[in-house]
mmCIF file of C-alpha atoms and ligand atoms in Angstrom:
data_model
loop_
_atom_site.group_PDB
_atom_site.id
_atom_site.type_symbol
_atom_site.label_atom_id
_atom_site.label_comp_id
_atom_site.label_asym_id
_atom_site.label_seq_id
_atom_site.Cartn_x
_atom_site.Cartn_y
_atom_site.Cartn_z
ATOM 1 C CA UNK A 1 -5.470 -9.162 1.764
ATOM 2 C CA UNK A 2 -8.085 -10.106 -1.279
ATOM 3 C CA UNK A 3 -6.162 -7.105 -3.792
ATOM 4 C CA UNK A 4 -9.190 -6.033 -5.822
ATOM 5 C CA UNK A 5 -11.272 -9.985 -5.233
ATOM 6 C CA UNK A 6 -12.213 -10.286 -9.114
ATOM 7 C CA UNK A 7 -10.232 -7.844 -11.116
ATOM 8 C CA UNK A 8 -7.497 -9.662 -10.304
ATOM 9 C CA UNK A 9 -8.431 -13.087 -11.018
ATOM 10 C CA UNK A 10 -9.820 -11.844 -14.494
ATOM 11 C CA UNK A 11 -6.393 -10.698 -15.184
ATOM 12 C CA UNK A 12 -4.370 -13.307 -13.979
ATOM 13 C CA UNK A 13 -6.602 -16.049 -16.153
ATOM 14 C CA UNK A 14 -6.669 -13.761 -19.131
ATOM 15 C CA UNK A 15 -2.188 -13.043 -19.059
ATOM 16 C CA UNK A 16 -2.612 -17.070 -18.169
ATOM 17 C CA UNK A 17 -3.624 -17.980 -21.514
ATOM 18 C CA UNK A 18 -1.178 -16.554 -23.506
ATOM 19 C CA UNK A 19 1.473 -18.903 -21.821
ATOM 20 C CA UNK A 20 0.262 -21.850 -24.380
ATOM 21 C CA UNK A 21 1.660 -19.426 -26.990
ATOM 22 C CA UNK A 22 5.257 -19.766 -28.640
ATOM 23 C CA UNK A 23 4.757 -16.495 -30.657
ATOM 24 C CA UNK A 24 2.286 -13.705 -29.888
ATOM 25 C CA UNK A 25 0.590 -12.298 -33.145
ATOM 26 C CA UNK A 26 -1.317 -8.783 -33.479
ATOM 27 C CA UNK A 27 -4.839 -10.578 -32.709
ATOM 28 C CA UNK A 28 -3.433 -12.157 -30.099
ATOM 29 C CA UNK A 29 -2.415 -8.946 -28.918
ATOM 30 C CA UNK A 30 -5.964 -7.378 -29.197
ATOM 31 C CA UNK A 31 -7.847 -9.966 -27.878
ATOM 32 C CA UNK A 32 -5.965 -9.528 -24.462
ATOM 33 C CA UNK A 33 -6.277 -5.855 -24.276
ATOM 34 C CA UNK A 34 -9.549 -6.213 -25.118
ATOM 35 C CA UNK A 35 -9.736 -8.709 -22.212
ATOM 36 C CA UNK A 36 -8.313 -6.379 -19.836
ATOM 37 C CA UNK A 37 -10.411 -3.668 -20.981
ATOM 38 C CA UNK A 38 -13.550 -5.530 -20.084
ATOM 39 C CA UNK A 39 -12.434 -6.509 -16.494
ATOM 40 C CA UNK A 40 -11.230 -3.324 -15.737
ATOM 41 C CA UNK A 41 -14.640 -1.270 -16.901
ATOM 42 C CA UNK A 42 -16.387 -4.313 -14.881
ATOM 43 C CA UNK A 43 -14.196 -3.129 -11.680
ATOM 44 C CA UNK A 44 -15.584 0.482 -12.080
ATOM 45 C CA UNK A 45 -12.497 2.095 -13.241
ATOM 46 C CA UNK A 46 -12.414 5.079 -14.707
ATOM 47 C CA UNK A 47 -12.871 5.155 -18.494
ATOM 48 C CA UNK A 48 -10.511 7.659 -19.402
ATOM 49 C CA UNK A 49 -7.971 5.809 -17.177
ATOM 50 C CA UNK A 50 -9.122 2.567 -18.650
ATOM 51 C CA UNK A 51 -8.335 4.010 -21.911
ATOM 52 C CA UNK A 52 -5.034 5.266 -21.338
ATOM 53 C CA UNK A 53 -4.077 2.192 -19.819
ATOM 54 C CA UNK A 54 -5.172 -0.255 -22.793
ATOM 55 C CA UNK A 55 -3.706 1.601 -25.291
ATOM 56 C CA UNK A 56 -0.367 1.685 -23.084
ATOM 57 C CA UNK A 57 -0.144 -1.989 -22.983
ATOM 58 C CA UNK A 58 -1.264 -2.812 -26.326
ATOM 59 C CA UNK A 59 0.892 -0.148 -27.846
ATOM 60 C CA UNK A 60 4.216 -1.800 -25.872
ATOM 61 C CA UNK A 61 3.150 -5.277 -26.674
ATOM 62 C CA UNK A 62 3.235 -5.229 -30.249
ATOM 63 C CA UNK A 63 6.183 -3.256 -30.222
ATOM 64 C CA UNK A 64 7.593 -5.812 -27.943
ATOM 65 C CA UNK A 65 10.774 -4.623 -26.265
ATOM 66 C CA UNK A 66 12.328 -7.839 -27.121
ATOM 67 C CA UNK A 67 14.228 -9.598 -23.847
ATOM 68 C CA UNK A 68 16.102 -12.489 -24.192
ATOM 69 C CA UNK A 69 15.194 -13.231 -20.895
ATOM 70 C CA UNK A 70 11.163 -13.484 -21.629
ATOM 71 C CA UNK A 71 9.247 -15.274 -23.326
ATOM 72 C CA UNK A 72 6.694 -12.953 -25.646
ATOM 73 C CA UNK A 73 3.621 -14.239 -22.511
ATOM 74 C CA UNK A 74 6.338 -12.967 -19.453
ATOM 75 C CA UNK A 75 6.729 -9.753 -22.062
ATOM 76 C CA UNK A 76 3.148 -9.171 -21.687
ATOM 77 C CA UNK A 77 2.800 -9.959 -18.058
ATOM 78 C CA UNK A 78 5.706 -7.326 -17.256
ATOM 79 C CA UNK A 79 4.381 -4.606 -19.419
ATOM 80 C CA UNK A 80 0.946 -5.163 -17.595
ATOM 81 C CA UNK A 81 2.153 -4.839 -14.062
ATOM 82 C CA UNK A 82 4.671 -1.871 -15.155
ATOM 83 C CA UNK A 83 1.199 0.119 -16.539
ATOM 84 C CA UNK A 84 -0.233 -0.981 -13.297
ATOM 85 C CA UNK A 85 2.424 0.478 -11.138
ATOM 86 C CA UNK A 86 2.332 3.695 -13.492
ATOM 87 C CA UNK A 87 -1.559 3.893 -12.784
ATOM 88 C CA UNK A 88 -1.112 3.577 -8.594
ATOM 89 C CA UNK A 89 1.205 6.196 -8.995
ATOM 90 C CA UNK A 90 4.948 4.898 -10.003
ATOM 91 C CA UNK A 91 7.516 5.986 -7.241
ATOM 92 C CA UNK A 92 5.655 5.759 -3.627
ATOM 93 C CA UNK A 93 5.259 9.316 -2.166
ATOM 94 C CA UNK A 94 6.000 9.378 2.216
ATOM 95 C CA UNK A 95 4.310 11.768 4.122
ATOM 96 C CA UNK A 96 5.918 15.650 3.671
ATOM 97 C CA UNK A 97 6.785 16.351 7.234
ATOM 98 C CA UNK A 98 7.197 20.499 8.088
ATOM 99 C CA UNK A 99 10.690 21.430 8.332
ATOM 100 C CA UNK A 100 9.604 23.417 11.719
ATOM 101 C CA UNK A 101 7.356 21.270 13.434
ATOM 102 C CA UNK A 102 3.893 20.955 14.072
ATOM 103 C CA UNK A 103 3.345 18.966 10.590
ATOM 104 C CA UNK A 104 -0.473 19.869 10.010
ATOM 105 C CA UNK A 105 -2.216 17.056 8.532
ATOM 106 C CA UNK A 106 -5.929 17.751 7.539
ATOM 107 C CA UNK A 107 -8.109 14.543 6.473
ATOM 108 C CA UNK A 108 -11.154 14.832 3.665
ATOM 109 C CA UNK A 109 -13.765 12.714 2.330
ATOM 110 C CA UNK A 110 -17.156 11.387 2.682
ATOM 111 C CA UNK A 111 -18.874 10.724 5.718
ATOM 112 C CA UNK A 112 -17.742 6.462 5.888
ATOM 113 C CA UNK A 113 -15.216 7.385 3.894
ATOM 114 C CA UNK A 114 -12.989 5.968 6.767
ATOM 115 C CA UNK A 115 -11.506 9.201 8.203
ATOM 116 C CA UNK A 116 -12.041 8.623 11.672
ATOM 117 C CA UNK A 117 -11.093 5.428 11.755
ATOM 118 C CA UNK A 118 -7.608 6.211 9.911
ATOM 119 C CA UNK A 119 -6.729 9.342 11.819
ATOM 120 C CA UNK A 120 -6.267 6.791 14.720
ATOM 121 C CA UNK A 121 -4.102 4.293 12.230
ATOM 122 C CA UNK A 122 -2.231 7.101 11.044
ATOM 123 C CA UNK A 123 -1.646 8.447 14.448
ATOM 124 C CA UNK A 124 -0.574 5.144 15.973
ATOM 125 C CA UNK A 125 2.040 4.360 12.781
ATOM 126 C CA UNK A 126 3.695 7.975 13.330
ATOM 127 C CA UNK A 127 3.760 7.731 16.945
ATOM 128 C CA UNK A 128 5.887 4.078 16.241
ATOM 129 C CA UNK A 129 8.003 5.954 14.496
ATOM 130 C CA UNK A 130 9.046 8.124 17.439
ATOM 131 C CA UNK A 131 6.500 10.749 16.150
ATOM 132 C CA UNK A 132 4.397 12.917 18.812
ATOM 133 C CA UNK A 133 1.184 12.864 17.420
ATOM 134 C CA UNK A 134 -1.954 15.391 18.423
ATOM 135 C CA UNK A 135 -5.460 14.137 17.351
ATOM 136 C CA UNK A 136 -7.773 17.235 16.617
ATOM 137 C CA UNK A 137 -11.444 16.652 16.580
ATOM 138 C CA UNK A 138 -12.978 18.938 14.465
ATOM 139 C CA UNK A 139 -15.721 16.560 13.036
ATOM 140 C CA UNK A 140 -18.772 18.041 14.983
ATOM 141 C CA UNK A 141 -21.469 16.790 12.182
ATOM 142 C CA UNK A 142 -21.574 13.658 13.134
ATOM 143 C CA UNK A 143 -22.751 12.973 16.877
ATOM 144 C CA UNK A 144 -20.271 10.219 18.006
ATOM 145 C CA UNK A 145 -17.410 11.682 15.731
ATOM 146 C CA UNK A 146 -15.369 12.734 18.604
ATOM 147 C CA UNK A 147 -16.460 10.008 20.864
ATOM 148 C CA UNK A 148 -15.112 7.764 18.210
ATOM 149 C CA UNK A 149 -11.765 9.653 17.442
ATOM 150 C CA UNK A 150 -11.723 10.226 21.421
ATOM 151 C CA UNK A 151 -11.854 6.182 21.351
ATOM 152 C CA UNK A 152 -9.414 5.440 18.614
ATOM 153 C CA UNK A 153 -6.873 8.140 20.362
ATOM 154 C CA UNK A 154 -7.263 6.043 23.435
ATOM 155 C CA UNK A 155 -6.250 2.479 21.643
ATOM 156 C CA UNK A 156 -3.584 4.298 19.775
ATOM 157 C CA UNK A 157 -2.282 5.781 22.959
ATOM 158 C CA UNK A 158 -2.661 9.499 21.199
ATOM 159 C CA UNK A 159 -4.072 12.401 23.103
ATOM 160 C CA UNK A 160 -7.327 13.924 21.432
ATOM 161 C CA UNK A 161 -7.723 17.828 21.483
ATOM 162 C CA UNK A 162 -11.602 18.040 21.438
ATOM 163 C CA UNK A 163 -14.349 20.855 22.002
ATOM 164 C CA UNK A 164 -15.465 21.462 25.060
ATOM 165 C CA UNK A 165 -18.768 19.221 25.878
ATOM 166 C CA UNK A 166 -21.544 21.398 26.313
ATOM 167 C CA UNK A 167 -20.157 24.230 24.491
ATOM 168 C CA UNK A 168 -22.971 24.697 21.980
ATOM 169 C CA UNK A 169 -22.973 23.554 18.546
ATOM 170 C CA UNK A 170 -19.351 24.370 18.165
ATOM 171 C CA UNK A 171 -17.436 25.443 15.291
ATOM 172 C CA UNK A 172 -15.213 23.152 13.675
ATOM 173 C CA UNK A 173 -12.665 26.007 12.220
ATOM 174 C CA UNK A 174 -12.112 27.369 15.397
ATOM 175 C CA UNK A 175 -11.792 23.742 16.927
ATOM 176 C CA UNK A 176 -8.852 23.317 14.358
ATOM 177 C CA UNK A 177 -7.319 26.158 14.619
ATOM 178 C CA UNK A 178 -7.325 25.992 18.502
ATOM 179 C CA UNK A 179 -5.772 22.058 18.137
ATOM 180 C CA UNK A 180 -3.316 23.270 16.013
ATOM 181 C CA UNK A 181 -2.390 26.013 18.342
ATOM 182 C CA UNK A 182 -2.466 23.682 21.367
ATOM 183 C CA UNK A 183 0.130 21.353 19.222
ATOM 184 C CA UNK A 184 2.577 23.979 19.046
ATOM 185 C CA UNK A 185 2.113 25.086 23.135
ATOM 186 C CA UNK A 186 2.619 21.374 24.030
ATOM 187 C CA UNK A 187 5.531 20.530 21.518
ATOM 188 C CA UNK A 188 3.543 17.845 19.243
ATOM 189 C CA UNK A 189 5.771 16.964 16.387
ATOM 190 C CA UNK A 190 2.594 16.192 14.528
ATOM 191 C CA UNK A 191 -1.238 17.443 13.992
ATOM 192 C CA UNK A 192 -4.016 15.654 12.620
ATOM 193 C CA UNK A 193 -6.770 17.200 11.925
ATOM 194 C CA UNK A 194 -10.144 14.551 11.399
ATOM 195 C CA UNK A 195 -12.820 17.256 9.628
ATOM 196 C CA UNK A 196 -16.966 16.390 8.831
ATOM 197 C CA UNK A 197 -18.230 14.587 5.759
ATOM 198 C CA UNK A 198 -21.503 14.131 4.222
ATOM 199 C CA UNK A 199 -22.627 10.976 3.233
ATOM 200 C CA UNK A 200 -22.885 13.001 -0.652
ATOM 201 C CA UNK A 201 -20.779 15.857 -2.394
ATOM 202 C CA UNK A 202 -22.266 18.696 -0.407
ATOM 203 C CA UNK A 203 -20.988 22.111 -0.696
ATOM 204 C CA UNK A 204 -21.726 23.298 3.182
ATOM 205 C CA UNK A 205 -19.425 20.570 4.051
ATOM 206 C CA UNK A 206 -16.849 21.474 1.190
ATOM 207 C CA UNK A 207 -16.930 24.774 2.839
ATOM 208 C CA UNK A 208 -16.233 23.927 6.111
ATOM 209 C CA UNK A 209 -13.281 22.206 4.282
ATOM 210 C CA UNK A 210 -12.251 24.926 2.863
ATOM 211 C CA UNK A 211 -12.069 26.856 5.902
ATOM 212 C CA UNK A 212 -10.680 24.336 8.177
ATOM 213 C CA UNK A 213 -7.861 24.208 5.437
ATOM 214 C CA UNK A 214 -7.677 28.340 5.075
ATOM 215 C CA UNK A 215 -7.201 28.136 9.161
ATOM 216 C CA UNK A 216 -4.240 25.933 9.510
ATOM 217 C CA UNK A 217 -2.763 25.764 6.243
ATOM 218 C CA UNK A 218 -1.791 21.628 6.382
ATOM 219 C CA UNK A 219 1.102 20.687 4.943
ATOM 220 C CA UNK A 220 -0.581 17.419 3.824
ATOM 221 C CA UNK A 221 -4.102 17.529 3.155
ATOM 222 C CA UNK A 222 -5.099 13.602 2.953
ATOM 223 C CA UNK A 223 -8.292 13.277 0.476
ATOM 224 C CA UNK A 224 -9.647 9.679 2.298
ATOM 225 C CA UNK A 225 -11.892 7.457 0.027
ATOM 226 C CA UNK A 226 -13.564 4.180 0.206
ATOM 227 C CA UNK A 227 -11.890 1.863 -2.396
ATOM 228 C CA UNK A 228 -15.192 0.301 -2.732
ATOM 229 C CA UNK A 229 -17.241 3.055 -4.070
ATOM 230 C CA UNK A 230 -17.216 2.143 -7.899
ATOM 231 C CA UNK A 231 -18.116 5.102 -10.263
ATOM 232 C CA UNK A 232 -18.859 7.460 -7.883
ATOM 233 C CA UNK A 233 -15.120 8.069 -7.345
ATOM 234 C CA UNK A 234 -14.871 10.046 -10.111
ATOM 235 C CA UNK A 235 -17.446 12.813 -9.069
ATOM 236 C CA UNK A 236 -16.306 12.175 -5.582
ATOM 237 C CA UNK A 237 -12.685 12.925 -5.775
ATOM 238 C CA UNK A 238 -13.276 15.674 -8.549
ATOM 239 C CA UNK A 239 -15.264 17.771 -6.356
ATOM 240 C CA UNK A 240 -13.112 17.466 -3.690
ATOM 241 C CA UNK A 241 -10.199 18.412 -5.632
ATOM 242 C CA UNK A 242 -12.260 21.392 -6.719
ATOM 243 C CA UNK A 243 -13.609 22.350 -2.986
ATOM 244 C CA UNK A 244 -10.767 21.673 -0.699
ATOM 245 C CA UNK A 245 -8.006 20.137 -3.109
ATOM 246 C CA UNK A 246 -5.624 18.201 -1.892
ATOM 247 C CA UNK A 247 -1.892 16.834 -1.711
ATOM 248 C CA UNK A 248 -2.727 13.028 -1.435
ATOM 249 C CA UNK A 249 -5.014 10.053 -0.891
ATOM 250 C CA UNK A 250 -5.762 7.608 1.184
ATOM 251 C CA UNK A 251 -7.773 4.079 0.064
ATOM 252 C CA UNK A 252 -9.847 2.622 2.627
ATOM 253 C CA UNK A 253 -11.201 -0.681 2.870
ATOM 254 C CA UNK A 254 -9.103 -2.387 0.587
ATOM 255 C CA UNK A 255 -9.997 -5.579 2.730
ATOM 256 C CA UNK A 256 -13.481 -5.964 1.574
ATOM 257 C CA UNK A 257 -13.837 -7.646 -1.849
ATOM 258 C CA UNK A 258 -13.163 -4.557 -3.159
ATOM 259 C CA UNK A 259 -13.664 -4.236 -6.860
ATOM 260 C CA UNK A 260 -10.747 -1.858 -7.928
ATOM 261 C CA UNK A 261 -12.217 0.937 -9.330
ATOM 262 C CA UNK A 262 -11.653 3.684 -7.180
ATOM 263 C CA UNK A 263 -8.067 2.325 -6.297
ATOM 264 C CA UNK A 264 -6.764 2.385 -9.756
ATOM 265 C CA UNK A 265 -8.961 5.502 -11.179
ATOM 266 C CA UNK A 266 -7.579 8.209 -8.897
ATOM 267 C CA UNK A 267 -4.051 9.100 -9.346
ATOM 268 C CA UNK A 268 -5.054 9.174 -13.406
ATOM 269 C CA UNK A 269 -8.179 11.584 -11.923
ATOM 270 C CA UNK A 270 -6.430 13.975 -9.879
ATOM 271 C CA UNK A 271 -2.806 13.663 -10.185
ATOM 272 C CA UNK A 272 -2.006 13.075 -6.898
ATOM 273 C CA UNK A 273 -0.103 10.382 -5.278
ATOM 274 C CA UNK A 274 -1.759 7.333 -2.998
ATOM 275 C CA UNK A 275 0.077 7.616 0.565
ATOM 276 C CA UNK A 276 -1.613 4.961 2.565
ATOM 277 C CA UNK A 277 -3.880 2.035 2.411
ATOM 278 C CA UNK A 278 -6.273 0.876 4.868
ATOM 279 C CA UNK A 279 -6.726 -2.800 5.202
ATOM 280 C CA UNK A 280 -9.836 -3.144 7.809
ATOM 281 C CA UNK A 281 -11.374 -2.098 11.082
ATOM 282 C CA UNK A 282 -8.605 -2.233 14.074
ATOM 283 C CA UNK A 283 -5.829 -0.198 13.996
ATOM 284 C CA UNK A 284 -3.314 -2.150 12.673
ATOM 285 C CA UNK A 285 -4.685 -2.531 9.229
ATOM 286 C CA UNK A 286 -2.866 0.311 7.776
ATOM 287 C CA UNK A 287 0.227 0.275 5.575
ATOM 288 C CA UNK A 288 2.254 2.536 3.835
ATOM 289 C CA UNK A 289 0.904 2.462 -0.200
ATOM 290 C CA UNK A 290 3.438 0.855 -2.734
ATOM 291 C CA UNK A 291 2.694 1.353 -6.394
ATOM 292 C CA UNK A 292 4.624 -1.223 -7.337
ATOM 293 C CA UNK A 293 3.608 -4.016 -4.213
ATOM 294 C CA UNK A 294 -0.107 -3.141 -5.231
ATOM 295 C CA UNK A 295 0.638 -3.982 -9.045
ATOM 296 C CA UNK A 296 2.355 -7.588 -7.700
ATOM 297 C CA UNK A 297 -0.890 -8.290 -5.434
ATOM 298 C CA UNK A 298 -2.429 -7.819 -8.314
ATOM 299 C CA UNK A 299 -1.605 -10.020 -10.595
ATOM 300 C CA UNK A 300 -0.291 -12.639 -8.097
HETATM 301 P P1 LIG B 401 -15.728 8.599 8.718
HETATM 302 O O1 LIG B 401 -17.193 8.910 8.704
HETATM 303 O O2 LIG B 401 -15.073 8.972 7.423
HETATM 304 O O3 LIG B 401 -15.004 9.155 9.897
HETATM 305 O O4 LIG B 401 -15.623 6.996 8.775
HETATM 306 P P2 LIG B 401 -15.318 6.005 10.010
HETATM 307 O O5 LIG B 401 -13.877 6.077 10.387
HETATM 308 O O6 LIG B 401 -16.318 6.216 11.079
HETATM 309 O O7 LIG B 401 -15.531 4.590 9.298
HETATM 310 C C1 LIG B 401 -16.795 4.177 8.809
HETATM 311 C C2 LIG B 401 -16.914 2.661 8.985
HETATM 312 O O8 LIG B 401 -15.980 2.006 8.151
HETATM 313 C C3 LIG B 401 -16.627 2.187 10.388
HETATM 314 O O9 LIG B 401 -17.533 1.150 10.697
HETATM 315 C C4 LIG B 401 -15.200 1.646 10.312
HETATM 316 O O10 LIG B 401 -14.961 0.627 11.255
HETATM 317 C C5 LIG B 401 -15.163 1.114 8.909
HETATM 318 N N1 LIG B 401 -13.818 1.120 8.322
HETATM 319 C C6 LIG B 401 -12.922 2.128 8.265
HETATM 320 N N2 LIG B 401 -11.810 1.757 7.594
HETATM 321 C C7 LIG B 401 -11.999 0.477 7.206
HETATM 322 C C8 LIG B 401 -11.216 -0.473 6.453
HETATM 323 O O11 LIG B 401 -10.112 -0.221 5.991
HETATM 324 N N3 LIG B 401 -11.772 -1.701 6.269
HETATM 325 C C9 LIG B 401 -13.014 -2.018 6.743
HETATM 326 N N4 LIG B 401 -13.471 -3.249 6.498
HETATM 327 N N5 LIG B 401 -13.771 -1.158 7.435
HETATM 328 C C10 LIG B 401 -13.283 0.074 7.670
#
């Protein structure tokens, strides 16, 4: 997997140079942070979080928690990929399962965000792990939404609770809340829960978020978002903490030469912990997220 295409390679070149160096002085210091400062803002991340960041390395680097193991360069290196694991999130968070079953899991985000697509991955990982996943279907903006999650259920093996064809325009609430129902009738361990986007921040669809949530009360509510989408994560995954809120995020398409941004901007955004990754288009490209297996990718 190409972890964040550029950022990475800026990094790796810019910790590379200080392994010439016997003895790291204060400019030599700067000059890196400032290094990392500029290849971060380049991969869209967040400013504030950008800030933070930069000021934690340089402030442990010239303090330098001397190890007799490390050399002052490996110093540097380590206190980079520690602030990078801090940034993804520290400890890795698994999903909160409902102490009496049907787990409720409600997915969010932008129309492409992804969601579709990952309620299958998701369902196919949890059903691997003995898990007795329901697929709800209560994306009815898009016209081949439940095709598509009817599809994905299919290749992860994962019945799909759908409206009824024909049955008007349908309302997605009631679609949830009758999935959710039909979970606990037929014993599913599990419920997810795939809801409408809008290609923008839109509050109908924020709404019908809302609702959905207000109906079922999810234990997890999954905020999906494209890894690729640059500055507009922050406006993005603000307003849906605002409209809907939620208890963690997914990162989609961390295959494509994704530049980073959005990846390491939103846990310093919103607070809330990165559960899974998605690494492409079939259903195996899905992985449990690990703050500190990100941070190594990296800087590999
Ligand atoms: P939704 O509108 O949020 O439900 O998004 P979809 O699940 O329909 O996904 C939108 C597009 O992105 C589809 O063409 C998917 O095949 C593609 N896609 C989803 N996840 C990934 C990923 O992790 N990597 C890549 N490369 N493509 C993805």
């Amino acid at each position: 997997m190409a972890a964040f295409g550029s950022l990475s390679t800026r990094l790796t070149e810019t910790l590379a140079k200080l392994r010439t160096k016997g003895k790291l002085s204060a400019a030599d210091v700067d000059g890196t942070v400032r290094e990392i400062r500029r290849a971060l803002l380049d991969a869209d991340v967040a400013l504030e979080v950008v800030k933070s960041f930069t000021a934690a390395v340089r402030e442990r680097a010239l303090g330098a928690e001397v190890s007799e193991a490390l050399n002052p360069a490996q110093q540097v290196v380590k206190i980079v990929n520690d602030e990078l694991v801090t940034i993804l999130g520290g400890e890795s968070r698994r999903l909160e399962l409902a102490k009496t079953p049907p787990t409720v899991i409600m997915l969010a985000g932008l129309q492409g965000a992804g969601k579709t697509t990952l309620a299958g991955k998701l369902a196919k990982h949890l059903a691997g792990q003995g898990h007795t996943p329901l697929l709800v279907a209560s994306d009815l903006q898009r016209p081949n939404a439940v095709t598509q999650l009817q599809v994905v259920g299919g290749q992860a093996g994962v019945p799909v609770f759908a409206p009824e064809p024909g049955n008007g325009v349908g309302d997605p609430v009631r679609v949830a809340r009758d999935g959710v129902a039909e979970a606990r009738r037929r014993q599913h361990d599990i419920v997810i829960v795939d809801t409408a986007g809008r290609l923008g921040v839109d509050a109908d669809m924020m709404r019908q978020a809302a609702d959905i949530r207000k109906a079922v009360q999810p234990d997890e509510v999954l905020f999906v978002i494209d890894a690729m989408i640059g500055q507009d994560a922050v406006a993005t995954a603000k307003a849906f903490q605002e409209g809907v809120d939620f208890t963690g995020v997914v990162l989609t398409k961390l295959d494509g030469d994704a530049r980073g941004g959005a990846a390491l901007s939103i846990r310093g955004l919103t607070g809330k912990p990165i559960l899974f990754a998605s690494t492409g288009e079939t259903l195996d490209d899905f992985e449990p997220f690990h703050p500190d297996r990100m941070a190594s990718r990296i800087l590999d």
